[in-house]
Amino acid sequence: MPPMTARCHIEIDDRAVEATRGQSVLEALHTHGVVVPALCHHPGLSCPATCRSCVVQVEGQGGSRMVTACNHTVAEGMIIRTEDSESRSLRSRALAEMVQRHAMECPICPASGECELQEAIGGHGPQAQAHELAGSSERVALGARLHFEAGRCIQCSRCARFEQEVSGAGQVGIKGRGPQIEITTGPAGVDHPLSGNLVDLCPAGALVDPASTVAAPAWTLRSVDTTCGSCATGCAVRADVDSAGQVTRLRPRLDSDVNDWWMCDEGRFGFDQELEGRLRLPEPATPDEETAWHVAVDRLRRRMAQPRSAVWLSPFLTLEEASVLIDAATTWGARLFLWSVEDRGEMSFPGGFRISGSRAPNTTGVGRLREAGETSVGTTKDLQTAIGEDQVGQLLMCGGGPAGVRPRLDRSGVSFLATHNLVSYEKADLVLPASHWLEKDGTFVNDRQQLRRVRPARAPMAGQTDLELFLQLAGREPTSAAEIFRELASRHEWLEGSSHAQLDANQRTHPQGVAAGGAWVDTLQRQGLLVIEDPAR
Amino acid sequence: MQERRWLLEGVERPDADALDVYRRNGGYDGAWRAFDEIDPAAVIDEVEAAGLRGHGGAWRPVAARWRAAGALGGVRALLVDVSESESGRFRDRKLAERLPHRLIEGALIAAHALTADDVYLCVRADWRRARSVLGHAMDEARAAGWIDRALGRSGHAVRLHLHPVPGPLPARGTDQLLPHLIECSRPEPRASNGTNDLPTLFGAPVLVHTAATLAFLPAILARGSGAFRELGSADFPGTVAISVSGHIRRPGLFEVEIGSGSFGELIDTLAGGVVDETDLLAVFPGGAPALDGDALKSLQIDPGVWSQPGGGEHEGSFGCGTIVVADDAVTPLDLAARWLDHAAQLGCGQCPVCREGSVWLIQHLQRLREGGVTAIDPSALQERLEILAHGEGEGLAICGHPTVAAHVTQGLLQIAPEHVDSQASAGATPIDDDAPLRTADSIHLRF
């Protein structure tokens, strides 16, 4: 196809620009940095064009018309005006109608600061409006992590469409007609595995996570883009960290190759039990006492250098960690095995989203290192056989998964056992604390062979990361994960051309612009109405 | 003023709904001609020559719609709207109850012209009589070989489906609504995306026609387009059936030649005048601003003199000519409040301007009625009504429903501005809400 057909020339607010044919007017506006509110529209859902808040003036072959930007496509020679007084006043009118019965409780609303409605009103709403305070409504619990505030609902129908088109659960719907139209659920509430996305979708703070009402306000959070390590899907996520350095929540980040706009509840809500759990190991320990890192490392290196040693690799390790550990094992002359986590069966949803059957994020990656390596790596079964035949005297068992995913291994006959875990749940001669995936820097390979970048959202609880530990075990100088990845890329053909920098550059931002502390907070800051102390500074 | 019956021809006969009575009086001759003697293209030519327009309210030329649908690749099915939800309109319901075979024959002819194999008769589920009569008529027509079987030389078999739909529906946008209802989804019109795409039913393009429009086809085919064309005006040929109800001596359905007289003549002669010799206060036609009695009396029964659809001088929409008559014992403000409440309930609830705007207006009309310290400035009310009225045109609403709601209310408020002003000033007597409102509570039909 010649490029001429794919592009067309349009004009936005007296600026000549190029747009992609077939693109909606709204997409074209967003591409060129022009913001109009679009409250019922979500790029991941169908487009009913009912909120009418994206009305712009369009001049085309049929003369000048006021159209909704979300459901009209661009055409060659189209002239779009968003700043003229007529379309401004119409958008303002649509928004004014929408907040007519919206409970104005921004000061106590957890969505405040990253609320699409708030941003829309701030940028496009009426300058002043006589607002008769709508009474705050009763909060209804739809699920353990999903509450509904009917008074804030603006009937955009995003949640109902999500339930039809993406989750397929159909647990949220619309009932009634005219002014009585309302969002409703069945008697069972909402309990499907994607329910957390409803909170992200809601543009008005009507669907909220009850935990967020007591968390720090959005504009005090710092965001880190990373990859969810809860299963082998490898959803692109954004971790929001509060001023105390705690990860307060995870939200999905657009990645159309992997997870689109969504993530599952297990990934979203499951992390903090492991990350901030009371049972997490603070430092290395023997059965009798806690020891210092350097003592533990020395002891482990000494023991593992003896004959009949074995290292059990974990699929919760990053590529970089696994490769350094393989190097260490090679220098010790230890045999290598890989823990294969039991497959629980893939779950897929009508919108294309899927939850991988493997609960370990990097089975594929560590497996590929094993295939490419010079040393042979056995399976769990091989290890069990080796133990049974009394060929394993010293074993380093890497875990690092959540408490629910534990290795099953009969270790009678192993004289020295070192474990590497988030929590201590078994007797061992040496227990080493592992890092959570939210503390790791590196890469995973998901079950679709896609490289996923993991970046640390917080400092490691145990004082040092897995990578630092493994470098010490291998007797290497401290170095960065990026450097180790470079080495890997030069050794492995399938990683050729990749680098951390390149993967970071490919990280996409959220199209809705709801980074912690949204555009509205930026506006307030610019106007000097809001001053935020940066905790990092 | 006299009645001229095309649509309602033979309605007075005993057992007018029976196939043999209908057949004896020339019924199904038009369909036979269409299926046996001429081809679909000739049917479209005949309808074009007759100048038939859609009687649902938009008055679009029927043949032009058929040709446009053909140019877009044709349609797979024809949907017949027998679900009129406009206040005071009972034309299509009466047609279905009294002359079901005319409706079936018209649908057959249209389906043949469109070369569509399926016709869905979408009848309001709450019209039990219309449903049972139509069902029975379909059984008769099926047994006689008119439907579901290859007909005439063309060999075209048209399947008829009777589909109950929930009602009442929003006043506009039924083109989009009816397919939704057959698919059993919510009664919501879909937003236009600027293209001329046909509505779809389960993904297949379809065309939606009002029942009355199709019921003209048998006579046009049987008697020829010339006879139809002779009636009415050049732009709006033929007759129109007007539903008249309210405070009127002989409420009913009157079919008159388009342009043959004024609404005043219709009310005074055919409908027998206002009840109890009282004065005429207001009339509200579907879609148009309500009018005071004097303004309406002189207005011609002709879509051409209205700004919608004829581009005429009179501001407003002729709709399908429905009128509800109120005598001067009615308080316009009360009527406006109740009308708006009714209109709001009929809305689908998608667009904020309609959903929230009508809530605001109902609340404030109520305050205006109650008067006293909570009274509000009537100009604020007018401003909101303007916004509601222009919703669709300015892109703030998907369909014309808010326009209809606003126009009628605006007209009612304009009828007695001094009353509105006196209510707005403090000290007005609160109105007893329990007192019965004298509006069209029971409609007696002549059939």
PDB file of C-alpha atoms in Angstrom, chain B residues 108-346:
ATOM      1  CA  LEU B 108     -45.447  -7.851   1.892  1.00  0.00           C
ATOM      2  CA  ILE B 109     -45.303  -5.252  -0.866  1.00  0.00           C
ATOM      3  CA  ALA B 110     -42.460  -3.333   0.803  1.00  0.00           C
ATOM      4  CA  ALA B 111     -40.490  -6.528   1.437  1.00  0.00           C
ATOM      5  CA  HIS B 112     -40.929  -7.466  -2.213  1.00  0.00           C
ATOM      6  CA  ALA B 113     -39.776  -4.043  -3.408  1.00  0.00           C
ATOM      7  CA  LEU B 114     -36.701  -4.394  -1.162  1.00  0.00           C
ATOM      8  CA  THR B 115     -36.256  -8.090  -2.118  1.00  0.00           C
ATOM      9  CA  ALA B 116     -36.106  -8.818   1.596  1.00  0.00           C
ATOM     10  CA  ASP B 117     -37.232 -12.250   2.754  1.00  0.00           C
ATOM     11  CA  ASP B 118     -38.139 -11.421   6.336  1.00  0.00           C
ATOM     12  CA  VAL B 119     -40.547  -8.981   7.919  1.00  0.00           C
ATOM     13  CA  TYR B 120     -40.660  -8.394  11.666  1.00  0.00           C
ATOM     14  CA  LEU B 121     -43.883  -6.866  12.923  1.00  0.00           C
ATOM     15  CA  CYS B 122     -42.727  -5.186  16.127  1.00  0.00           C
ATOM     16  CA  VAL B 123     -45.847  -4.809  18.235  1.00  0.00           C
ATOM     17  CA  ARG B 124     -45.896  -3.392  21.713  1.00  0.00           C
ATOM     18  CA  ALA B 125     -46.162  -6.239  24.170  1.00  0.00           C
ATOM     19  CA  ASP B 126     -48.739  -4.387  26.256  1.00  0.00           C
ATOM     20  CA  TRP B 127     -51.195  -4.166  23.344  1.00  0.00           C
ATOM     21  CA  ARG B 128     -52.810  -7.511  23.881  1.00  0.00           C
ATOM     22  CA  ARG B 129     -55.606  -6.950  21.388  1.00  0.00           C
ATOM     23  CA  ALA B 130     -53.351  -5.744  18.611  1.00  0.00           C
ATOM     24  CA  ARG B 131     -51.066  -8.713  19.164  1.00  0.00           C
ATOM     25  CA  SER B 132     -53.811 -11.294  19.114  1.00  0.00           C
ATOM     26  CA  VAL B 133     -55.590  -9.760  16.098  1.00  0.00           C
ATOM     27  CA  LEU B 134     -52.349  -9.524  14.138  1.00  0.00           C
ATOM     28  CA  GLY B 135     -51.419 -13.056  15.121  1.00  0.00           C
ATOM     29  CA  HIS B 136     -54.769 -14.353  13.988  1.00  0.00           C
ATOM     30  CA  ALA B 137     -54.564 -12.409  10.725  1.00  0.00           C
ATOM     31  CA  MET B 138     -51.113 -13.847  10.087  1.00  0.00           C
ATOM     32  CA  ASP B 139     -52.504 -17.346  10.586  1.00  0.00           C
ATOM     33  CA  GLU B 140     -55.261 -16.601   8.076  1.00  0.00           C
ATOM     34  CA  ALA B 141     -52.837 -15.106   5.565  1.00  0.00           C
ATOM     35  CA  ARG B 142     -50.493 -18.048   5.992  1.00  0.00           C
ATOM     36  CA  ALA B 143     -53.303 -20.549   5.453  1.00  0.00           C
ATOM     37  CA  ALA B 144     -54.389 -18.660   2.346  1.00  0.00           C
ATOM     38  CA  GLY B 145     -50.847 -18.753   1.017  1.00  0.00           C
ATOM     39  CA  TRP B 146     -50.057 -15.052   1.166  1.00  0.00           C
ATOM     40  CA  ILE B 147     -47.108 -15.289   3.502  1.00  0.00           C
ATOM     41  CA  ASP B 148     -44.278 -17.745   4.090  1.00  0.00           C
ATOM     42  CA  ARG B 149     -44.822 -19.160   0.605  1.00  0.00           C
ATOM     43  CA  ALA B 150     -43.693 -18.372  -2.950  1.00  0.00           C
ATOM     44  CA  LEU B 151     -46.162 -15.863  -4.317  1.00  0.00           C
ATOM     45  CA  GLY B 152     -47.182 -15.121  -7.905  1.00  0.00           C
ATOM     46  CA  ARG B 153     -44.894 -15.152 -10.884  1.00  0.00           C
ATOM     47  CA  SER B 154     -41.991 -13.716  -8.907  1.00  0.00           C
ATOM     48  CA  GLY B 155     -41.924 -16.781  -6.686  1.00  0.00           C
ATOM     49  CA  HIS B 156     -40.758 -14.557  -3.833  1.00  0.00           C
ATOM     50  CA  ALA B 157     -41.648 -15.972  -0.405  1.00  0.00           C
ATOM     51  CA  VAL B 158     -41.786 -13.481   2.436  1.00  0.00           C
ATOM     52  CA  ARG B 159     -41.619 -14.753   6.017  1.00  0.00           C
ATOM     53  CA  LEU B 160     -43.519 -12.761   8.603  1.00  0.00           C
ATOM     54  CA  HIS B 161     -42.552 -12.707  12.281  1.00  0.00           C
ATOM     55  CA  LEU B 162     -44.676 -11.190  14.995  1.00  0.00           C
ATOM     56  CA  HIS B 163     -42.333  -9.753  17.597  1.00  0.00           C
ATOM     57  CA  PRO B 164     -43.574  -8.224  20.825  1.00  0.00           C
ATOM     58  CA  VAL B 165     -41.436  -5.312  21.983  1.00  0.00           C
ATOM     59  CA  PRO B 166     -41.529  -3.605  25.373  1.00  0.00           C
ATOM     60  CA  GLY B 167     -43.001  -0.142  25.401  1.00  0.00           C
ATOM     61  CA  PRO B 168     -43.430   2.730  25.560  1.00  0.00           C
ATOM     62  CA  LEU B 169     -40.224   3.721  23.812  1.00  0.00           C
ATOM     63  CA  PRO B 170     -38.363   7.024  23.507  1.00  0.00           C
ATOM     64  CA  ALA B 171     -40.180   9.347  21.143  1.00  0.00           C
ATOM     65  CA  ARG B 172     -37.425   9.322  18.537  1.00  0.00           C
ATOM     66  CA  GLY B 173     -34.775   7.005  17.167  1.00  0.00           C
ATOM     67  CA  THR B 174     -36.971   3.934  16.638  1.00  0.00           C
ATOM     68  CA  ASP B 175     -34.890   3.078  13.550  1.00  0.00           C
ATOM     69  CA  GLN B 176     -32.086   2.132  15.895  1.00  0.00           C
ATOM     70  CA  LEU B 177     -34.229   0.986  18.772  1.00  0.00           C
ATOM     71  CA  LEU B 178     -36.323  -1.729  17.206  1.00  0.00           C
ATOM     72  CA  PRO B 179     -33.400  -3.921  16.103  1.00  0.00           C
ATOM     73  CA  HIS B 180     -32.048  -3.602  19.679  1.00  0.00           C
ATOM     74  CA  LEU B 181     -35.344  -4.752  21.083  1.00  0.00           C
ATOM     75  CA  ILE B 182     -35.533  -7.780  18.835  1.00  0.00           C
ATOM     76  CA  GLU B 183     -32.008  -8.594  19.972  1.00  0.00           C
ATOM     77  CA  CYS B 184     -33.349  -8.183  23.524  1.00  0.00           C
ATOM     78  CA  SER B 185     -30.922  -5.456  24.488  1.00  0.00           C
ATOM     79  CA  ARG B 186     -31.752  -2.176  26.167  1.00  0.00           C
ATOM     80  CA  PRO B 187     -34.131   0.281  24.447  1.00  0.00           C
ATOM     81  CA  GLU B 188     -31.363   2.673  23.560  1.00  0.00           C
ATOM     82  CA  PRO B 189     -30.809   4.414  20.238  1.00  0.00           C
ATOM     83  CA  ARG B 190     -27.256   4.230  18.939  1.00  0.00           C
ATOM     84  CA  ALA B 191     -25.241   7.369  18.334  1.00  0.00           C
ATOM     85  CA  SER B 192     -24.737   8.361  14.722  1.00  0.00           C
ATOM     86  CA  ASN B 193     -21.137   8.239  13.588  1.00  0.00           C
ATOM     87  CA  GLY B 194     -21.728  10.486  10.624  1.00  0.00           C
ATOM     88  CA  THR B 195     -22.074   7.717   8.055  1.00  0.00           C
ATOM     89  CA  ASN B 196     -25.303   6.703   6.343  1.00  0.00           C
ATOM     90  CA  ASP B 197     -25.059   3.102   7.473  1.00  0.00           C
ATOM     91  CA  LEU B 198     -28.333   1.232   7.753  1.00  0.00           C
ATOM     92  CA  PRO B 199     -29.452  -0.042  11.125  1.00  0.00           C
ATOM     93  CA  THR B 200     -28.518  -3.673  11.684  1.00  0.00           C
ATOM     94  CA  LEU B 201     -30.310  -6.640  13.163  1.00  0.00           C
ATOM     95  CA  PHE B 202     -27.907  -9.359  14.336  1.00  0.00           C
ATOM     96  CA  GLY B 203     -25.362  -7.764  12.031  1.00  0.00           C
ATOM     97  CA  ALA B 204     -27.577  -7.729   8.919  1.00  0.00           C
ATOM     98  CA  PRO B 205     -28.702  -4.396   7.445  1.00  0.00           C
ATOM     99  CA  VAL B 206     -32.410  -3.699   7.834  1.00  0.00           C
ATOM    100  CA  LEU B 207     -34.914  -0.962   7.130  1.00  0.00           C
ATOM    101  CA  VAL B 208     -37.521   0.266   9.613  1.00  0.00           C
ATOM    102  CA  HIS B 209     -40.906   1.607   8.549  1.00  0.00           C
ATOM    103  CA  THR B 210     -43.856   2.876  10.529  1.00  0.00           C
ATOM    104  CA  ALA B 211     -46.945   0.683  10.178  1.00  0.00           C
ATOM    105  CA  ALA B 212     -49.133   3.440   8.710  1.00  0.00           C
ATOM    106  CA  THR B 213     -46.667   4.143   5.908  1.00  0.00           C
ATOM    107  CA  LEU B 214     -46.789   0.566   4.694  1.00  0.00           C
ATOM    108  CA  ALA B 215     -50.565   0.397   5.003  1.00  0.00           C
ATOM    109  CA  PHE B 216     -50.814   2.954   2.180  1.00  0.00           C
ATOM    110  CA  LEU B 217     -49.034   0.612  -0.223  1.00  0.00           C
ATOM    111  CA  PRO B 218     -51.884  -1.857  -0.988  1.00  0.00           C
ATOM    112  CA  ALA B 219     -54.177   0.923  -2.180  1.00  0.00           C
ATOM    113  CA  ILE B 220     -51.414   2.660  -4.140  1.00  0.00           C
ATOM    114  CA  LEU B 221     -50.603  -0.586  -5.954  1.00  0.00           C
ATOM    115  CA  ALA B 222     -54.251  -1.529  -6.502  1.00  0.00           C
ATOM    116  CA  ARG B 223     -55.683   1.856  -7.440  1.00  0.00           C
ATOM    117  CA  GLY B 224     -52.538   3.218  -9.076  1.00  0.00           C
ATOM    118  CA  SER B 225     -50.210   6.011  -8.062  1.00  0.00           C
ATOM    119  CA  GLY B 226     -52.200   8.613  -9.970  1.00  0.00           C
ATOM    120  CA  ALA B 227     -55.227   8.449  -7.693  1.00  0.00           C
ATOM    121  CA  PHE B 228     -52.998   8.932  -4.632  1.00  0.00           C
ATOM    122  CA  ARG B 229     -51.065  11.757  -6.221  1.00  0.00           C
ATOM    123  CA  GLU B 230     -54.253  13.684  -6.944  1.00  0.00           C
ATOM    124  CA  LEU B 231     -54.767  14.157  -3.224  1.00  0.00           C
ATOM    125  CA  GLY B 232     -52.780  16.442  -0.968  1.00  0.00           C
ATOM    126  CA  SER B 233     -50.084  18.853  -2.015  1.00  0.00           C
ATOM    127  CA  ALA B 234     -47.299  18.427  -4.519  1.00  0.00           C
ATOM    128  CA  ASP B 235     -44.719  17.723  -1.829  1.00  0.00           C
ATOM    129  CA  PHE B 236     -46.999  15.843   0.524  1.00  0.00           C
ATOM    130  CA  PRO B 237     -49.516  13.903  -1.510  1.00  0.00           C
ATOM    131  CA  GLY B 238     -52.261  11.723  -0.095  1.00  0.00           C
ATOM    132  CA  THR B 239     -54.027  11.669   3.205  1.00  0.00           C
ATOM    133  CA  VAL B 240     -53.000  11.676   6.844  1.00  0.00           C
ATOM    134  CA  ALA B 241     -54.682   9.998   9.803  1.00  0.00           C
ATOM    135  CA  ILE B 242     -54.854  12.322  12.801  1.00  0.00           C
ATOM    136  CA  SER B 243     -55.306  11.000  16.354  1.00  0.00           C
ATOM    137  CA  VAL B 244     -57.425  13.494  18.298  1.00  0.00           C
ATOM    138  CA  SER B 245     -57.891  13.066  22.037  1.00  0.00           C
ATOM    139  CA  GLY B 246     -58.319  15.041  25.214  1.00  0.00           C
ATOM    140  CA  HIS B 247     -61.167  17.383  26.093  1.00  0.00           C
ATOM    141  CA  ILE B 248     -63.006  16.807  22.886  1.00  0.00           C
ATOM    142  CA  ARG B 249     -66.519  15.551  22.222  1.00  0.00           C
ATOM    143  CA  ARG B 250     -65.664  12.901  19.665  1.00  0.00           C
ATOM    144  CA  PRO B 251     -62.088  11.824  20.186  1.00  0.00           C
ATOM    145  CA  GLY B 252     -60.825   9.492  17.517  1.00  0.00           C
ATOM    146  CA  LEU B 253     -58.781   8.839  14.459  1.00  0.00           C
ATOM    147  CA  PHE B 254     -59.658  11.013  11.470  1.00  0.00           C
ATOM    148  CA  GLU B 255     -58.133  10.499   8.055  1.00  0.00           C
ATOM    149  CA  VAL B 256     -58.226  13.656   5.979  1.00  0.00           C
ATOM    150  CA  GLU B 257     -56.650  14.842   2.772  1.00  0.00           C
ATOM    151  CA  ILE B 258     -53.407  16.677   3.410  1.00  0.00           C
ATOM    152  CA  GLY B 259     -53.983  20.422   3.098  1.00  0.00           C
ATOM    153  CA  SER B 260     -57.753  20.139   2.984  1.00  0.00           C
ATOM    154  CA  GLY B 261     -58.349  22.248   6.051  1.00  0.00           C
ATOM    155  CA  SER B 262     -57.112  23.521   9.367  1.00  0.00           C
ATOM    156  CA  PHE B 263     -56.814  21.859  12.749  1.00  0.00           C
ATOM    157  CA  GLY B 264     -59.574  24.207  13.928  1.00  0.00           C
ATOM    158  CA  GLU B 265     -61.969  22.795  11.361  1.00  0.00           C
ATOM    159  CA  LEU B 266     -60.997  19.263  12.330  1.00  0.00           C
ATOM    160  CA  ILE B 267     -61.665  19.959  16.005  1.00  0.00           C
ATOM    161  CA  ASP B 268     -64.912  21.793  15.401  1.00  0.00           C
ATOM    162  CA  THR B 269     -66.453  19.578  12.763  1.00  0.00           C
ATOM    163  CA  LEU B 270     -65.164  16.009  12.767  1.00  0.00           C
ATOM    164  CA  ALA B 271     -64.158  15.894  16.433  1.00  0.00           C
ATOM    165  CA  GLY B 272     -67.293  17.697  17.585  1.00  0.00           C
ATOM    166  CA  GLY B 273     -65.669  20.608  19.392  1.00  0.00           C
ATOM    167  CA  VAL B 274     -64.302  21.066  22.910  1.00  0.00           C
ATOM    168  CA  VAL B 275     -66.218  19.413  25.749  1.00  0.00           C
ATOM    169  CA  ASP B 276     -68.749  21.337  27.866  1.00  0.00           C
ATOM    170  CA  GLU B 277     -68.671  24.369  25.541  1.00  0.00           C
ATOM    171  CA  THR B 278     -65.431  25.509  27.257  1.00  0.00           C
ATOM    172  CA  ASP B 279     -62.712  27.357  25.418  1.00  0.00           C
ATOM    173  CA  LEU B 280     -59.849  25.662  23.782  1.00  0.00           C
ATOM    174  CA  LEU B 281     -56.694  26.289  25.761  1.00  0.00           C
ATOM    175  CA  ALA B 282     -53.986  24.302  24.125  1.00  0.00           C
ATOM    176  CA  VAL B 283     -53.218  21.573  21.752  1.00  0.00           C
ATOM    177  CA  PHE B 284     -50.026  19.702  21.749  1.00  0.00           C
ATOM    178  CA  PRO B 285     -49.062  17.840  18.699  1.00  0.00           C
ATOM    179  CA  GLY B 286     -46.282  15.301  18.888  1.00  0.00           C
ATOM    180  CA  GLY B 287     -43.040  17.101  18.474  1.00  0.00           C
ATOM    181  CA  ALA B 288     -44.236  20.615  17.870  1.00  0.00           C
ATOM    182  CA  PRO B 289     -44.389  23.308  20.512  1.00  0.00           C
ATOM    183  CA  ALA B 290     -47.795  23.246  22.154  1.00  0.00           C
ATOM    184  CA  LEU B 291     -50.028  25.948  20.777  1.00  0.00           C
ATOM    185  CA  ASP B 292     -52.716  28.057  22.185  1.00  0.00           C
ATOM    186  CA  GLY B 293     -56.128  27.492  20.701  1.00  0.00           C
ATOM    187  CA  ASP B 294     -56.209  30.518  18.410  1.00  0.00           C
ATOM    188  CA  ALA B 295     -52.845  29.881  16.825  1.00  0.00           C
ATOM    189  CA  LEU B 296     -53.746  26.311  16.089  1.00  0.00           C
ATOM    190  CA  LYS B 297     -57.197  26.880  14.692  1.00  0.00           C
ATOM    191  CA  SER B 298     -55.929  28.525  11.565  1.00  0.00           C
ATOM    192  CA  LEU B 299     -53.056  26.134  10.961  1.00  0.00           C
ATOM    193  CA  GLN B 300     -53.363  23.807   7.969  1.00  0.00           C
ATOM    194  CA  ILE B 301     -53.157  20.048   8.330  1.00  0.00           C
ATOM    195  CA  ASP B 302     -50.163  19.920   6.059  1.00  0.00           C
ATOM    196  CA  PRO B 303     -46.581  19.015   6.986  1.00  0.00           C
ATOM    197  CA  GLY B 304     -45.475  21.516   4.332  1.00  0.00           C
ATOM    198  CA  VAL B 305     -46.460  24.591   6.353  1.00  0.00           C
ATOM    199  CA  TRP B 306     -44.323  23.531   9.344  1.00  0.00           C
ATOM    200  CA  SER B 307     -40.591  24.107   9.551  1.00  0.00           C
ATOM    201  CA  GLN B 308     -40.227  20.358  10.137  1.00  0.00           C
ATOM    202  CA  PRO B 309     -40.377  18.523   7.795  1.00  0.00           C
ATOM    203  CA  GLY B 310     -41.670  20.881   5.113  1.00  0.00           C
ATOM    204  CA  GLY B 311     -39.440  23.911   5.639  1.00  0.00           C
ATOM    205  CA  GLY B 312     -42.569  26.007   6.014  1.00  0.00           C
ATOM    206  CA  GLU B 313     -43.135  29.162   8.013  1.00  0.00           C
ATOM    207  CA  HIS B 314     -44.591  27.633  11.132  1.00  0.00           C
ATOM    208  CA  GLU B 315     -41.837  26.849  13.642  1.00  0.00           C
ATOM    209  CA  GLY B 316     -42.050  23.317  14.927  1.00  0.00           C
ATOM    210  CA  SER B 317     -42.536  19.777  13.773  1.00  0.00           C
ATOM    211  CA  PHE B 318     -45.733  18.425  12.321  1.00  0.00           C
ATOM    212  CA  GLY B 319     -44.816  14.975  13.590  1.00  0.00           C
ATOM    213  CA  CYS B 320     -47.518  12.600  12.529  1.00  0.00           C
ATOM    214  CA  GLY B 321     -50.291  15.037  13.217  1.00  0.00           C
ATOM    215  CA  THR B 322     -51.266  13.772  16.646  1.00  0.00           C
ATOM    216  CA  ILE B 323     -53.105  16.316  18.764  1.00  0.00           C
ATOM    217  CA  VAL B 324     -54.169  16.316  22.381  1.00  0.00           C
ATOM    218  CA  VAL B 325     -56.739  18.996  23.218  1.00  0.00           C
ATOM    219  CA  ALA B 326     -56.868  20.716  26.604  1.00  0.00           C
ATOM    220  CA  ASP B 327     -59.656  23.033  27.640  1.00  0.00           C
ATOM    221  CA  ASP B 328     -59.205  26.200  29.643  1.00  0.00           C
ATOM    222  CA  ALA B 329     -59.833  24.507  32.980  1.00  0.00           C
ATOM    223  CA  VAL B 330     -56.345  23.085  32.762  1.00  0.00           C
ATOM    224  CA  THR B 331     -53.409  24.963  34.242  1.00  0.00           C
ATOM    225  CA  PRO B 332     -50.625  25.032  31.659  1.00  0.00           C
ATOM    226  CA  LEU B 333     -47.957  24.802  34.336  1.00  0.00           C
ATOM    227  CA  ASP B 334     -49.468  21.597  35.733  1.00  0.00           C
ATOM    228  CA  LEU B 335     -49.769  20.145  32.297  1.00  0.00           C
ATOM    229  CA  ALA B 336     -46.171  21.108  31.516  1.00  0.00           C
ATOM    230  CA  ALA B 337     -44.872  19.476  34.693  1.00  0.00           C
ATOM    231  CA  ARG B 338     -46.767  16.282  34.056  1.00  0.00           C
ATOM    232  CA  TRP B 339     -45.836  16.169  30.391  1.00  0.00           C
ATOM    233  CA  LEU B 340     -42.159  16.619  31.141  1.00  0.00           C
ATOM    234  CA  ASP B 341     -42.258  13.970  33.836  1.00  0.00           C
ATOM    235  CA  HIS B 342     -43.846  11.590  31.357  1.00  0.00           C
ATOM    236  CA  ALA B 343     -41.304  12.455  28.675  1.00  0.00           C
ATOM    237  CA  ALA B 344     -38.423  11.965  31.095  1.00  0.00           C
ATOM    238  CA  GLN B 345     -39.642   8.487  32.010  1.00  0.00           C
ATOM    239  CA  LEU B 346     -39.770   7.561  28.320  1.00  0.00           C
TER     240      LEU B 346
END
